[in-house]
Coordinates of C-alpha atoms (C1' of nucleotides) in Angstrom, one line a residue:
Chain M
M1 CA 208.5 121.7 122.6
A2 CA 205.7 120.1 120.5
I3 CA 204.2 117.1 122.0
S4 CA 204.5 115.2 118.7
Q5 CA 208.3 115.9 118.7
E6 CA 208.6 114.9 122.3
I7 CA 207.0 111.6 121.5
S8 CA 209.0 110.9 118.3
Y9 CA 212.1 111.4 120.3
R10 CA 211.0 109.1 123.2
L11 CA 210.1 106.5 120.7
E12 CA 213.4 106.8 118.8
R13 CA 215.3 106.6 122.0
L14 CA 213.4 103.5 123.0
I15 CA 214.2 101.9 119.7
L16 CA 217.8 102.8 119.4
D17 CA 218.7 102.1 122.9
G18 CA 217.8 98.5 122.1
G19 CA 214.4 98.4 123.6
L20 CA 212.9 97.3 120.3
A21 CA 214.7 95.2 117.8
P22 CA 214.7 95.9 114.0
G23 CA 211.7 94.3 112.2
Q24 CA 209.8 94.2 115.5
K25 CA 206.2 95.6 115.6
I26 CA 205.4 98.6 117.6
P27 CA 202.1 99.1 119.1
S28 CA 199.1 100.3 117.1
E29 CA 198.5 104.0 116.8
R30 CA 195.4 103.7 118.9
Q31 CA 197.1 101.8 121.7
L32 CA 200.0 104.4 121.7
A33 CA 197.5 107.3 121.8
A34 CA 195.7 105.6 124.7
R35 CA 198.9 104.7 126.6
L36 CA 200.5 108.2 126.2
R37 CA 197.2 109.9 126.6
V38 CA 197.4 112.0 123.5
S39 CA 195.2 112.0 120.4
R40 CA 195.9 109.7 117.5
A41 CA 196.8 112.6 115.2
I42 CA 199.8 113.4 117.5
I43 CA 200.9 109.8 117.3
R44 CA 200.6 109.8 113.5
E45 CA 202.6 113.0 113.3
A46 CA 205.3 111.6 115.5
L47 CA 205.3 108.4 113.5
H48 CA 205.6 110.2 110.1
E49 CA 208.6 112.0 111.6
L50 CA 210.4 108.7 112.4
Q51 CA 209.3 107.4 109.1
G52 CA 211.0 110.5 107.4
R53 CA 214.1 109.8 109.5
G54 CA 214.1 106.1 108.4
V55 CA 213.5 104.7 111.9
I56 CA 210.4 102.9 111.2
E57 CA 208.3 101.6 108.3
T58 CA 204.5 101.5 108.1
R59 CA 202.2 99.3 106.2
H60 CA 198.6 99.8 105.7
G61 CA 196.4 97.4 107.7
K62 CA 199.5 95.7 109.3
G63 CA 201.1 98.2 111.5
S64 CA 204.4 100.1 112.1
F65 CA 207.7 98.3 112.3
V66 CA 211.2 99.2 113.5
A67 CA 213.3 99.6 110.4
S68 CA 216.5 97.6 110.0
L69 CA 219.3 100.2 110.3
V70 CA 220.9 98.7 107.2
P71 CA 218.2 99.3 104.4
E72 CA 218.1 95.6 103.8
T73 CA 214.3 95.6 103.3
G74 CA 213.7 93.9 100.0
E75 CA 215.5 95.7 97.3
F76 CA 217.9 98.5 97.5
E77 CA 215.5 100.9 95.9
E78 CA 215.7 103.5 98.7
Q79 CA 218.0 106.4 98.7
S80 CA 219.9 107.3 101.9
P81 CA 218.0 110.3 103.1
L82 CA 220.9 112.6 103.7
M83 CA 222.7 112.4 100.4
Q84 CA 220.2 112.0 97.7
L85 CA 221.3 115.6 97.0
Y86 CA 224.5 114.3 95.3
E87 CA 222.8 111.9 93.1
G88 CA 223.2 112.8 89.5
H89 CA 226.5 114.6 89.9
P90 CA 228.8 112.3 88.1
R91 CA 232.1 113.0 89.7
T92 CA 230.7 112.4 93.1
L93 CA 230.9 108.6 92.5
Y94 CA 234.7 108.9 92.7
D95 CA 234.7 111.3 95.5
L96 CA 232.8 108.8 97.3
L97 CA 235.1 105.8 96.4
E98 CA 238.0 108.1 97.4
V99 CA 236.6 108.5 101.0
R100 CA 235.4 105.0 101.2
E101 CA 238.8 103.7 100.4
Q102 CA 240.0 105.4 103.6
L103 CA 237.2 104.2 105.7
E104 CA 237.1 100.7 104.6
G105 CA 240.9 100.6 105.4
Q106 CA 240.2 101.9 108.9
A107 CA 237.4 99.4 109.4
A108 CA 239.6 96.6 108.4
F109 CA 242.3 97.8 110.7
L110 CA 240.1 98.1 113.6
A111 CA 238.4 94.8 112.9
A112 CA 241.8 93.0 112.8
Q113 CA 242.5 94.6 116.1
R114 CA 239.2 94.2 118.0
A115 CA 237.3 91.3 116.4
T116 CA 235.9 89.1 119.1
S117 CA 235.5 85.4 118.5
L118 CA 231.9 86.0 117.7
D119 CA 232.8 88.6 115.2
K120 CA 235.2 86.4 113.6
H121 CA 232.6 83.7 113.4
R122 CA 230.3 86.0 111.6
I123 CA 233.0 87.2 109.3
T124 CA 233.8 83.6 108.5
K125 CA 230.2 82.7 107.8
A126 CA 230.0 85.7 105.4
F127 CA 233.2 84.8 103.7
R128 CA 232.1 81.3 103.0
A129 CA 228.9 82.6 101.7
L130 CA 231.0 84.9 99.4
E131 CA 233.1 82.1 98.1
E132 CA 230.3 79.7 97.4
T133 CA 228.0 82.1 95.4
D134 CA 228.8 83.2 91.9
P135 CA 229.7 86.9 92.0
L136 CA 227.9 87.3 88.8
S137 CA 224.5 86.5 90.3
N138 CA 224.2 89.3 93.0
A139 CA 226.2 91.6 95.0
K140 CA 224.6 90.7 98.4
P141 CA 227.3 88.2 99.7
D142 CA 229.9 90.9 98.9
H143 CA 228.1 93.5 100.8
G144 CA 227.5 91.0 103.7
F145 CA 231.1 90.4 104.0
H146 CA 232.3 93.9 104.2
Q147 CA 229.4 94.7 106.5
A148 CA 230.6 92.0 108.9
I149 CA 234.0 93.5 108.9
V150 CA 232.8 96.9 109.5
E151 CA 230.7 95.9 112.4
A152 CA 233.6 94.0 113.9
S153 CA 235.4 97.3 114.2
H154 CA 233.1 98.1 117.1
N155 CA 232.9 101.8 116.1
P156 CA 229.3 102.9 115.6
V157 CA 230.3 105.9 113.9
L158 CA 232.3 104.1 111.3
V159 CA 229.4 101.7 110.8
H160 CA 227.0 104.5 110.4
L161 CA 229.1 106.4 107.9
L162 CA 229.9 103.4 105.7
S163 CA 226.4 102.2 105.6
G164 CA 225.4 105.6 104.4
L165 CA 228.1 105.7 101.7
K166 CA 227.3 102.2 100.6
S167 CA 223.7 102.5 100.2
M168 CA 224.4 105.5 98.1
M169 CA 226.6 103.5 95.9
L170 CA 224.4 100.7 95.4
L171 CA 222.2 102.7 93.4
T172 CA 225.0 103.9 91.1
V173 CA 227.5 101.1 91.0
H174 CA 225.0 98.1 90.8
A175 CA 224.6 98.4 87.1
A176 CA 228.3 98.4 86.6
V177 CA 229.0 95.3 88.8
A178 CA 227.4 93.0 86.2
N179 CA 229.8 94.5 83.7
L180 CA 232.7 94.3 85.9
N181 CA 232.6 90.8 87.1
P182 CA 232.7 88.9 83.8
R183 CA 236.2 90.0 83.1
E184 CA 238.1 87.0 84.3
E185 CA 241.2 88.6 85.5
M186 CA 239.2 91.2 87.5
R187 CA 237.2 88.6 89.1
K188 CA 240.3 86.7 90.2
T189 CA 241.9 89.8 91.6
I190 CA 238.8 90.6 93.6
V191 CA 238.5 87.1 95.0
R192 CA 242.2 87.2 95.9
Q193 CA 241.8 90.4 97.7
H194 CA 238.9 89.2 99.7
R195 CA 240.8 86.1 100.7
Q196 CA 243.8 88.3 101.8
L197 CA 241.6 90.5 103.7
Y198 CA 240.0 87.6 105.4
D199 CA 243.2 86.2 106.4
A200 CA 244.6 89.4 107.7
I201 CA 241.7 89.9 109.9
M202 CA 241.6 86.3 111.3
N203 CA 245.3 86.5 112.1
C204 CA 244.9 89.8 113.7
K205 CA 247.1 91.8 111.4
P206 CA 245.8 95.3 111.4
A207 CA 248.3 97.0 109.1
A208 CA 247.9 94.2 106.5
A209 CA 244.2 94.3 106.7
Q210 CA 244.1 98.0 106.1
K211 CA 246.4 97.8 103.1
V212 CA 244.4 95.1 101.5
A213 CA 241.2 96.9 102.1
T214 CA 242.2 100.2 100.7
A215 CA 243.7 98.4 97.7
H216 CA 240.5 96.6 97.1
V217 CA 238.4 99.7 96.9
R218 CA 241.0 101.4 94.9
F219 CA 241.0 98.5 92.5
V220 CA 237.3 98.7 92.0
S221 CA 237.4 102.5 91.7
D222 CA 240.2 102.2 89.0
A223 CA 238.2 99.5 87.1
L224 CA 235.2 101.8 86.9
K225 CA 237.3 104.6 85.7
D226 CA 238.8 102.4 83.1
M227 CA 235.6 101.2 81.9
E228 CA 234.1 104.7 81.6
Q229 CA 237.2 105.9 79.7
Q230 CA 236.9 103.1 77.2
G231 CA 233.4 104.4 76.3
N232 CA 231.4 101.8 78.1
K233 CA 229.6 104.5 80.0
V234 CA 228.9 103.3 83.6
I235 CA 225.2 103.4 84.1
R236 CA 224.6 105.9 86.7
S237 CA 222.0 107.4 88.9
Q238 CA 219.1 106.5 86.5
V239 CA 217.4 104.2 89.1
I240 CA 214.1 106.0 89.9
P241 CA 213.0 104.6 93.3
N242 CA 209.2 104.2 93.5
G243 CA 207.6 105.4 90.4
R244 CA 207.3 109.0 91.7
N245 CA 209.5 111.2 89.7
P246 CA 207.5 113.6 87.9
H247 CA 210.4 116.0 88.2
Q248 CA 207.8 118.7 88.5
S249 CA 205.7 118.3 91.6
G250 CA 202.5 119.7 90.2
I251 CA 202.3 121.9 93.2
D252 CA 202.5 125.5 92.4
F253 CA 202.3 128.0 95.2
G254 CA 201.9 131.6 94.2
R255 CA 204.5 134.2 95.0
H256 CA 206.3 134.3 98.3
S257 CA 208.7 137.1 97.8
P258 CA 209.4 139.2 100.9
Chain Z
M1 CA 200.7 105.1 98.0
A2 CA 199.4 107.1 101.0
I3 CA 198.4 110.6 99.9
S4 CA 200.6 112.1 102.7
Q5 CA 203.6 110.3 101.3
E6 CA 202.7 111.5 97.8
I7 CA 202.6 115.0 99.0
S8 CA 205.8 114.9 101.0
Y9 CA 207.6 113.7 98.0
R10 CA 206.2 116.3 95.8
L11 CA 207.2 119.0 98.2
E12 CA 210.7 117.4 98.7
R13 CA 211.1 117.4 94.9
L14 CA 210.0 120.9 94.6
I15 CA 212.4 122.1 97.2
L16 CA 215.4 120.1 96.2
D17 CA 215.0 120.8 92.5
G18 CA 215.5 124.4 93.4
G19 CA 212.0 125.7 93.3
L20 CA 212.4 126.8 96.7
A21 CA 215.5 128.3 98.3
P22 CA 216.9 127.5 101.9
G23 CA 215.4 129.6 104.4
Q24 CA 212.4 130.5 102.4
K25 CA 209.0 130.1 103.7
I26 CA 206.5 127.7 102.4
P27 CA 202.8 128.3 102.4
S28 CA 200.8 127.8 105.4
E29 CA 199.3 124.4 106.3
R30 CA 195.8 125.7 105.7
Q31 CA 196.8 127.1 102.3
L32 CA 198.5 123.9 101.3
A33 CA 195.5 122.0 102.3
A34 CA 193.2 124.1 100.4
R35 CA 195.4 124.1 97.3
L36 CA 195.9 120.5 97.1
R37 CA 192.5 119.7 98.3
V38 CA 193.3 117.5 101.2
S39 CA 192.7 117.9 105.0
R40 CA 195.2 119.7 107.1
A41 CA 195.9 116.5 108.8
I42 CA 197.5 115.1 105.8
I43 CA 199.5 118.3 105.2
R44 CA 200.8 118.0 108.7
E45 CA 201.7 114.5 108.4
A46 CA 203.6 115.2 105.1
L47 CA 205.4 118.2 106.7
H48 CA 206.5 116.1 109.7
E49 CA 207.9 113.6 107.4
L50 CA 210.1 116.3 105.8
Q51 CA 210.9 117.5 109.1
G52 CA 212.2 114.1 110.2
R53 CA 214.2 114.1 107.0
G54 CA 215.7 117.5 107.8
V55 CA 214.3 119.3 104.7
I56 CA 212.2 121.7 106.5
E57 CA 212.0 123.4 109.8
T58 CA 208.7 124.6 111.5
R59 CA 208.2 127.2 114.1
H60 CA 205.0 127.7 116.1
G61 CA 203.1 130.8 115.0
K62 CA 205.6 131.6 112.2
G63 CA 205.4 128.8 109.6
S64 CA 207.6 126.2 107.9
F65 CA 210.8 127.0 106.2
V66 CA 213.1 125.2 104.0
A67 CA 216.1 124.1 106.0
S68 CA 219.6 125.1 104.9
L69 CA 221.5 121.9 103.7
V70 CA 224.6 122.6 105.7
P71 CA 223.4 123.5 109.2
E72 CA 225.2 126.8 109.1
T73 CA 222.3 128.9 110.3
G74 CA 223.5 131.0 113.0
E75 CA 224.9 129.0 116.0
F76 CA 226.0 125.4 116.1
E77 CA 223.2 124.7 118.5
E78 CA 221.5 122.3 116.2
Q79 CA 222.3 118.7 115.9
S80 CA 223.0 117.1 112.6
P81 CA 219.6 115.4 111.9
L82 CA 221.2 112.0 111.2
M83 CA 223.4 111.5 114.3
Q84 CA 221.4 112.9 117.2
L85 CA 221.0 109.1 117.9
Y86 CA 224.5 108.9 119.2
E87 CA 224.4 111.7 121.6
G88 CA 224.5 110.7 125.2
H89 CA 226.5 107.6 124.5
P90 CA 229.8 108.5 126.1
R91 CA 232.2 106.2 124.3
T92 CA 230.9 107.7 121.0
L93 CA 233.2 110.7 121.4
Y94 CA 236.2 108.6 120.9
D95 CA 234.7 106.6 118.1
L96 CA 234.1 109.9 116.5
L97 CA 237.7 111.1 117.0
E98 CA 238.9 107.8 115.7
V99 CA 237.2 108.3 112.3
R100 CA 237.9 111.9 112.2
E101 CA 241.6 111.3 112.6
Q102 CA 241.4 109.2 109.4
L103 CA 239.3 111.8 107.5
E104 CA 241.2 114.8 108.5
G105 CA 244.3 113.0 107.3
Q106 CA 242.9 112.3 104.0
A107 CA 241.6 115.8 103.6
A108 CA 245.1 117.1 104.4
F109 CA 246.6 114.7 101.9
L110 CA 244.3 115.7 99.2
A111 CA 244.5 119.4 100.1
A112 CA 248.4 119.3 99.7
Q113 CA 247.9 117.6 96.3
R114 CA 245.0 119.6 94.8
A115 CA 245.0 123.1 96.4
T116 CA 244.7 125.8 93.8
S117 CA 246.2 129.1 94.5
L118 CA 242.9 130.5 95.6
D119 CA 242.6 127.6 98.2
K120 CA 246.0 128.3 99.4
H121 CA 245.2 131.9 99.7
R122 CA 242.2 131.0 101.9
I123 CA 244.3 128.6 104.0
T124 CA 246.9 131.2 104.6
K125 CA 244.2 133.7 105.7
A126 CA 242.8 131.2 108.1
F127 CA 246.2 130.3 109.4
R128 CA 247.1 133.9 110.0
A129 CA 243.9 134.5 111.9
L130 CA 244.6 131.5 113.9
E131 CA 248.0 132.6 115.1
E132 CA 246.9 136.0 115.9
T133 CA 244.0 135.2 118.1
D134 CA 244.4 133.7 121.6
P135 CA 243.3 130.1 121.4
L136 CA 241.8 130.5 124.9
S137 CA 239.2 132.9 123.5
N138 CA 237.3 130.7 121.2
A139 CA 237.6 127.7 118.9
K140 CA 236.3 129.5 115.8
P141 CA 239.8 130.3 114.1
D142 CA 240.7 126.6 114.7
H143 CA 237.5 125.6 113.1
G144 CA 238.1 128.0 110.1
F145 CA 241.6 126.7 109.5
H146 CA 240.7 123.0 109.3
Q147 CA 237.5 123.9 107.3
A148 CA 239.6 125.7 104.7
I149 CA 242.0 122.6 104.4
V150 CA 239.0 120.3 104.0
E151 CA 237.5 122.4 101.3
A152 CA 240.9 122.5 99.5
S153 CA 240.6 118.7 99.2
H154 CA 237.9 119.3 96.4
N155 CA 236.0 116.3 97.6
P156 CA 232.4 117.2 98.4
V157 CA 231.8 114.0 100.2
L158 CA 234.6 114.6 102.4
V159 CA 233.5 118.1 103.1
H160 CA 230.0 116.8 104.0
L161 CA 231.0 114.1 106.3
L162 CA 233.5 116.2 108.2
S163 CA 231.1 119.0 108.6
G164 CA 228.7 116.5 110.1
L165 CA 231.2 115.0 112.4
K166 CA 232.5 118.3 113.5
S167 CA 229.0 119.9 114.3
M168 CA 228.5 116.8 116.4
M169 CA 231.7 117.3 118.2
L170 CA 231.2 121.0 118.9
L171 CA 228.5 120.1 121.2
T172 CA 230.5 117.7 123.2
V173 CA 234.1 119.0 123.0
H174 CA 233.5 122.6 123.2
A175 CA 233.5 122.6 127.0
A176 CA 236.7 120.8 127.0
V177 CA 238.7 123.1 124.9
A178 CA 238.7 125.7 127.5
N179 CA 240.3 123.2 129.9
L180 CA 242.7 121.8 127.4
N181 CA 244.3 125.0 126.1
P182 CA 245.6 126.5 129.3
R183 CA 248.2 123.8 129.7
E184 CA 251.2 125.4 128.1
E185 CA 252.9 122.5 126.7
M186 CA 249.8 121.2 125.1
R187 CA 249.1 124.6 123.5
K188 CA 252.6 124.6 122.1
T189 CA 252.2 121.3 120.7
I190 CA 249.0 122.2 119.0
V191 CA 250.5 125.3 117.6
R192 CA 253.4 123.5 116.3
Q193 CA 251.2 120.9 114.6
H194 CA 249.1 123.7 113.0
R195 CA 252.3 125.2 111.7
Q196 CA 253.7 121.8 110.3
L197 CA 250.3 121.2 108.6
Y198 CA 250.3 124.5 107.1
D199 CA 253.8 124.2 105.7
A200 CA 253.2 120.8 104.3
I201 CA 250.1 121.8 102.4
M202 CA 251.8 125.0 101.1
N203 CA 254.7 123.1 100.0
C204 CA 252.6 120.3 98.4
K205 CA 253.7 117.4 100.5
P206 CA 250.7 115.1 100.8
A207 CA 252.3 112.4 102.8
A208 CA 253.6 114.8 105.4
A209 CA 250.4 116.7 105.6
Q210 CA 248.4 113.5 106.1
K211 CA 250.9 112.4 108.9
V212 CA 250.6 115.7 110.7
A213 CA 246.8 116.0 110.4
T214 CA 246.3 112.5 111.9
A215 CA 248.8 113.1 114.6
H216 CA 247.0 116.3 115.4
V217 CA 243.6 114.7 116.0
R218 CA 245.1 111.9 117.8
F219 CA 246.9 114.2 120.2
V220 CA 243.7 116.0 120.8
S221 CA 242.0 112.7 121.5
D222 CA 244.7 111.4 123.7
A223 CA 244.6 114.6 125.7
L224 CA 240.9 114.3 126.2
K225 CA 241.3 110.8 127.4
D226 CA 244.1 111.8 129.8
M227 CA 242.1 114.5 131.4
E228 CA 239.3 112.2 131.8
Q229 CA 241.3 109.5 133.5
Q230 CA 242.8 112.0 135.8
G231 CA 239.3 112.6 137.2
N232 CA 238.7 115.9 135.6
K233 CA 235.7 114.6 133.9
V234 CA 235.4 115.9 130.4
I235 CA 232.0 117.6 130.3
R236 CA 230.2 115.6 127.7
S237 CA 227.0 115.2 126.2
Q238 CA 225.2 117.0 128.8
V239 CA 224.2 119.7 126.6
I240 CA 220.5 118.8 126.3
P241 CA 219.2 120.7 123.3
N242 CA 215.6 121.4 123.9
G243 CA 214.7 119.9 127.2
R244 CA 214.1 116.3 126.2
N245 CA 216.6 113.7 127.4
P246 CA 214.9 111.5 129.9
H247 CA 217.0 108.7 128.6
Q248 CA 214.1 106.4 129.6
S249 CA 211.2 107.3 127.3
G250 CA 208.8 106.5 130.0
I251 CA 206.8 104.6 127.4
D252 CA 206.4 101.0 128.2
F253 CA 204.5 98.8 125.7
G254 CA 203.5 95.4 126.8
R255 CA 204.9 92.2 125.3
H256 CA 205.2 91.9 121.6
S257 CA 206.7 88.6 121.3
P258 CA 205.6 86.6 118.2
Chain U
dC1 C1' 200.5 163.8 114.1
dA2 C1' 203.2 160.0 116.9
dG3 C1' 203.2 156.3 120.1
dG4 C1' 201.7 152.5 122.1
dA5 C1' 198.2 149.4 123.7
dA6 C1' 194.3 146.6 122.4
dA7 C1' 192.2 143.7 118.8
dA8 C1' 192.0 141.1 114.9
dA9 C1' 194.1 138.0 111.7
dC10 C1' 197.3 135.3 110.8
dT11 C1' 200.6 131.1 112.0
dG12 C1' 201.3 126.2 113.9
dG13 C1' 199.7 122.6 117.9
dT14 C1' 196.1 119.6 119.7
dC15 C1' 191.8 117.1 120.2
dT16 C1' 187.6 114.6 119.0
dG17 C1' 184.8 111.4 116.6
dA18 C1' 183.8 109.8 112.5
dC19 C1' 184.4 106.9 108.4
dC20 C1' 187.1 104.5 104.5
dA21 C1' 190.5 101.0 103.3
dG22 C1' 193.6 97.2 103.7
dT23 C1' 194.5 92.6 106.7
dA24 C1' 193.9 88.5 109.4
dG25 C1' 191.4 85.3 112.1
dC26 C1' 187.4 82.7 112.8
dG27 C1' 183.4 80.3 111.8
dT28 C1' 179.9 78.6 108.8
dC29 C1' 178.1 76.5 104.9
dT30 C1' 178.6 73.9 100.9
Chain N
dA1 C1' 188.6 70.0 103.3
dG2 C1' 187.8 74.3 101.0
dA3 C1' 185.5 78.7 99.8
dC4 C1' 182.8 82.2 101.5
dG5 C1' 182.0 85.9 104.4
dC6 C1' 181.7 88.0 108.9
dT7 C1' 184.3 90.5 112.3
dA8 C1' 187.8 92.7 114.6
dC9 C1' 191.9 94.4 114.1
dT10 C1' 195.5 97.7 111.5
dG11 C1' 196.5 102.3 109.1
dG12 C1' 194.6 106.5 106.1
dT13 C1' 191.5 110.4 105.5
dC14 C1' 188.3 113.8 106.8
dA15 C1' 185.8 117.6 109.1
dG16 C1' 185.4 121.1 112.5
dA17 C1' 186.6 122.9 116.7
dC18 C1' 189.7 125.1 120.1
dC19 C1' 194.4 126.5 122.1
dA20 C1' 198.8 129.0 121.7
dG21 C1' 202.2 131.7 119.7
dT22 C1' 203.3 135.9 116.0
dT23 C1' 202.3 139.6 113.2
dT24 C1' 199.4 143.1 111.5
dT25 C1' 196.0 146.4 112.0
dT26 C1' 193.3 149.5 114.4
dC27 C1' 192.3 152.9 117.1
dC28 C1' 192.5 155.6 121.2
dT29 C1' 195.6 158.5 123.9
dG30 C1' 199.0 162.0 124.8

DNA sequence: CAGGAAAAACTGGTCTGACCAGTAGCGTCT
DNA sequence: AGACGCTACTGGTCAGACCAGTTTTTCCTG
């Protein structure tokens, strides 16, 4: 196999197996090149691959850093690499919520079953933050709360899938949240659901936790559907990440027909 | 932004917006470099980024090609680009099955609810094939059957997620299937579950379908667990794709404490 | 003329060494 | 002390060379 690939895999392994924590700086390209006895070009190619895969982030003049698994870096302006395909297909939002309903339920179930005291501590902290902040301001506490629960499920596959789905949704739902929360009765329902979910997990009631979690997602989904049907079109998929978006690349290769 | 990034985005846009079809060859590095008036190094870095993101595949001496979205190209020897992380972590297999239990259940539920006559026809066809072939021979009919059901759910997100999970599992479980099927009572149970699942969907009984599907996955999962505990170690994760797998990277950077 | 082997013309993979461009630390000079 | 500027980092880009697979062309041989 190509050396650059070899190296990108070794680095990835090293990072994901815990050798390097998120946010941590990795050695400079020149150091890596020297240490691994390959040219800097190779190192750069390997790093670009990891970059494409979302494992590291690179900043000019500063260095390369291990990316936080959950794309919490600053804004939620980045798309989940896999699924950007689906963006722009309206119906997908509900397909997404449909699946998420199920997975959040399972996560809650497992969390109620497996949460350690440390997990519970984290969940409690997130829950407090959730209750204290005004839901109108931003969606971060909400995200943090659910995140803590998912992690307490101790199922990495679940964590991974949900983080993917969620980061996809942030793009699309974000605009809607502001419209959704103001309605007093909805806000109340959501707060109540959060509280129920919290209690169920704390008291180790898997079935109850699952039920509440799925109901929660379904409620949000239904609310969105309602809004849409009433003509208040949910703003969707028009967040253009970084300014690039010419929609025509400007590149124009000639013919490549067989 | 860096030129290499700029270019990787332009190429990606071009590909994903349909300018280039999956499997199609993209121009050589030297051509791209000339056309875009940048050095070949830049082109290579951009291509590696797309490679990391799973958008293209590159073969020495041949060129770079647009990757097919669903990794259906030939054999199932390639890993889903996202999750190769987890490979080699033993427990993950059961985490996987845990999640799959839920999703297969949901797929069955939705299929029973939404399957059109065409879907049902497909499912029936797959089911016949499943009954006629000897399960010992290969797992393809089984895969086809479940696949048909998932597609009948009419939820692209679900289809996508399950295809990802499945391709991951094929690597790990494949070896076990041969050991699993021979046991007569197990084979019978599985056949019965398939039949029940088929009937439930055909008769439009969502709840029943879901129940059977989850039970099916759980049964397989439990069976694997059993085998493992009895010492017949399930052969797992020792399929090393391309030769790499040192599990210790050999790289050892010095300290990087703040 | 047909077949097949050698040669040439591709492709990507790697190396080298240079220079540009942001960033941060350190010392000096006001 | 505070602003300047030097210097030594960091990544970003370039040019040109050579190696290693793959495909096509050429040309000699049977």
